[in-house]
């Protein structure tokens, strides 16, 4: 699968539950620190029935983000609502406290195309310990990956 000349539409699906501040950081990073054209990103937040104002924060501070509010916390299956709604050629799934910056998304898409991969997982860094990556503690690879940040 060759890398497309024009950057493909990417649907970013962020699953949220009672992490208003963490989600604010994630959405800000996607908007301000990701080297990918905003018009080629479709950002969807799936709120798993948060009770801390998460949905209201998204409506007020990120009006360009599509918001789906689940009636109940359905856990990780909440991503399905965003995956069904999205139109992207690729999907970036994120937890509410996880984000990618710089050219990470461009590189992940290029690698997916180059290797005909259906999934590209990212290395996960800790914000609490500079230089520490969770991948150092847990073996990841073909059958194990970080679900908090992956391109499908």
CSV table of C-alpha atoms in Angstrom, one decimal:
chain,number,residue,atom,x,y,z
A,1,UNK,CA,0.0,0.0,0.0
A,2,UNK,CA,1.8,3.2,-1.1
A,3,UNK,CA,1.8,6.3,1.1
A,4,UNK,CA,-0.9,8.7,-0.3
A,5,UNK,CA,0.5,11.9,-1.8
A,6,UNK,CA,-2.2,13.9,-0.1
A,7,UNK,CA,-2.6,13.3,3.6
A,8,UNK,CA,-5.6,11.1,4.3
A,9,UNK,CA,-8.5,12.0,6.5
A,10,UNK,CA,-7.8,10.7,10.0
A,11,UNK,CA,-10.6,10.2,12.5
A,12,UNK,CA,-9.4,10.7,16.0
A,13,UNK,CA,-11.6,8.9,18.5
A,14,UNK,CA,-10.9,9.8,22.2
A,15,UNK,CA,-12.7,7.8,24.9
A,16,UNK,CA,-13.3,9.9,28.0
A,17,UNK,CA,-14.6,9.2,31.5
A,18,UNK,CA,-14.4,11.6,34.4
A,19,UNK,CA,-11.1,13.1,33.3
A,20,UNK,CA,-12.0,16.7,32.3
A,21,UNK,CA,-8.5,18.1,32.9
A,22,UNK,CA,-6.7,15.3,31.2
A,23,UNK,CA,-9.0,15.4,28.2
A,24,UNK,CA,-8.4,19.2,28.0
A,25,UNK,CA,-4.7,18.5,27.7
A,26,UNK,CA,-5.2,15.8,25.1
A,27,UNK,CA,-7.5,17.9,22.9
A,28,UNK,CA,-5.2,20.9,23.2
A,29,UNK,CA,-2.2,18.8,22.2
A,30,UNK,CA,-4.0,17.5,19.2
A,31,UNK,CA,-5.0,21.0,18.2
A,32,UNK,CA,-1.7,22.8,19.0
A,33,UNK,CA,1.2,20.2,18.9
A,34,UNK,CA,0.3,17.8,16.2
A,35,UNK,CA,1.9,18.3,12.8
A,36,UNK,CA,-1.1,17.3,10.8
A,37,UNK,CA,-3.5,19.6,9.0
A,38,UNK,CA,-6.6,20.4,11.0
A,39,UNK,CA,-8.8,20.0,7.9
A,40,UNK,CA,-7.5,16.4,7.5
A,41,UNK,CA,-8.5,15.5,11.1
A,42,UNK,CA,-12.0,14.6,12.3
A,43,UNK,CA,-11.9,14.6,16.1
A,44,UNK,CA,-14.6,12.7,18.0
A,45,UNK,CA,-14.9,12.5,21.8
A,46,UNK,CA,-17.0,9.6,23.2
A,47,UNK,CA,-17.9,10.5,26.8
A,48,UNK,CA,-18.7,7.4,28.8
A,49,UNK,CA,-21.3,9.2,31.0
A,50,UNK,CA,-18.9,11.4,32.9
A,51,UNK,CA,-20.1,13.2,36.0
A,52,UNK,CA,-17.4,15.8,36.3
A,53,UNK,CA,-18.3,18.3,33.5
A,54,UNK,CA,-16.2,16.6,30.8
A,55,UNK,CA,-18.9,16.9,28.1
A,56,UNK,CA,-19.6,20.5,28.9
A,57,UNK,CA,-15.9,21.4,28.7
A,58,UNK,CA,-15.7,19.8,25.3
A,59,UNK,CA,-18.8,21.8,24.1
A,60,UNK,CA,-17.5,25.1,25.4
A,61,UNK,CA,-13.7,24.9,24.7
A,62,UNK,CA,-13.5,22.6,21.7
A,63,UNK,CA,-16.6,23.4,19.5
A,64,UNK,CA,-15.0,21.8,16.4
A,65,UNK,CA,-14.9,18.5,18.2
A,66,UNK,CA,-17.8,16.1,17.7
A,67,UNK,CA,-19.1,14.9,21.0
A,68,UNK,CA,-21.0,11.6,21.6
A,69,UNK,CA,-22.3,11.2,25.1
A,70,UNK,CA,-23.1,7.7,26.2
A,71,UNK,CA,-26.0,7.2,28.7
A,72,UNK,CA,-23.8,4.8,30.7
A,73,UNK,CA,-20.2,4.0,31.1
A,74,UNK,CA,-19.7,1.1,28.7
A,75,UNK,CA,-16.0,0.9,29.1
A,76,UNK,CA,-13.6,0.4,26.2
A,77,UNK,CA,-16.5,-0.5,23.9
A,78,UNK,CA,-17.3,3.2,23.9
A,79,UNK,CA,-14.8,3.6,21.2
A,80,UNK,CA,-17.3,1.8,18.9
A,81,UNK,CA,-19.6,4.8,18.7
A,82,UNK,CA,-16.8,7.0,17.4
A,83,UNK,CA,-15.5,4.3,15.0
A,84,UNK,CA,-19.0,3.9,13.6
A,85,UNK,CA,-19.4,7.7,13.2
A,86,UNK,CA,-16.0,8.4,11.7
A,87,UNK,CA,-15.2,8.9,8.0
A,88,UNK,CA,-11.4,8.6,8.0
A,89,UNK,CA,-9.2,6.4,5.9
A,90,UNK,CA,-7.3,5.9,9.2
A,91,UNK,CA,-8.5,6.0,12.8
A,92,UNK,CA,-6.4,7.2,15.7
A,93,UNK,CA,-7.8,5.8,19.0
A,94,UNK,CA,-6.8,7.5,22.2
A,95,UNK,CA,-7.6,7.4,25.9
A,96,UNK,CA,-8.5,10.7,27.4
A,97,UNK,CA,-5.1,11.0,29.1
A,98,UNK,CA,-3.0,10.1,26.1
A,99,UNK,CA,-2.0,12.0,23.0
A,100,UNK,CA,0.5,12.2,20.1
A,101,UNK,CA,2.5,15.2,19.0
A,102,UNK,CA,4.8,16.4,16.3
A,103,UNK,CA,5.0,14.2,13.2
A,104,UNK,CA,4.0,11.0,15.1
A,105,UNK,CA,0.7,10.6,13.2
A,106,UNK,CA,2.4,11.2,9.8
A,107,UNK,CA,5.0,8.6,10.6
A,108,UNK,CA,2.5,6.1,11.8
A,109,UNK,CA,0.4,6.4,8.6
A,110,UNK,CA,3.5,6.1,6.5
A,111,UNK,CA,4.6,3.0,8.3
A,112,UNK,CA,1.1,1.5,8.1
A,113,UNK,CA,1.2,2.0,4.3
A,114,UNK,CA,4.7,0.8,3.8
A,115,UNK,CA,4.2,-2.4,5.8
A,116,UNK,CA,0.5,-2.9,4.9
A,117,UNK,CA,-0.2,-2.9,8.6
A,118,UNK,CA,-3.7,-2.7,10.0
A,119,UNK,CA,-2.5,-1.4,13.3
A,120,UNK,CA,0.4,0.9,14.4
A,121,UNK,CA,0.9,1.3,18.2
A,122,UNK,CA,2.9,4.1,19.8
A,123,UNK,CA,5.4,4.0,22.5
A,124,UNK,CA,3.9,5.4,25.7
A,125,UNK,CA,5.8,7.9,27.8
A,126,UNK,CA,5.1,8.8,31.4
A,127,UNK,CA,4.4,12.5,32.1
A,128,UNK,CA,5.6,11.8,35.7
A,129,UNK,CA,9.1,10.5,35.0
A,130,UNK,CA,11.0,12.3,32.3
A,131,UNK,CA,12.5,9.8,29.8
A,132,UNK,CA,10.5,6.8,31.1
A,133,UNK,CA,8.5,4.8,28.7
A,134,UNK,CA,5.9,2.3,29.8
A,135,UNK,CA,7.2,0.0,27.0
A,136,UNK,CA,10.3,-0.4,29.1
A,137,UNK,CA,8.2,-2.2,31.7
A,138,UNK,CA,5.9,-4.2,29.5
A,139,UNK,CA,6.7,-6.2,26.4
A,140,UNK,CA,4.9,-5.0,23.4
A,141,UNK,CA,5.0,-6.2,19.8
A,142,UNK,CA,2.9,-8.1,17.3
A,143,UNK,CA,0.3,-9.5,19.8
A,144,UNK,CA,0.6,-6.9,22.6
A,145,UNK,CA,0.3,-3.2,22.1
A,146,UNK,CA,-0.7,0.0,23.9
A,147,UNK,CA,-4.5,0.5,23.3
A,148,UNK,CA,-4.3,4.0,24.7
A,149,UNK,CA,-2.8,5.2,21.4
A,150,UNK,CA,-3.0,3.3,18.2
A,151,UNK,CA,-3.7,3.9,14.5
A,152,UNK,CA,-6.1,1.6,12.8
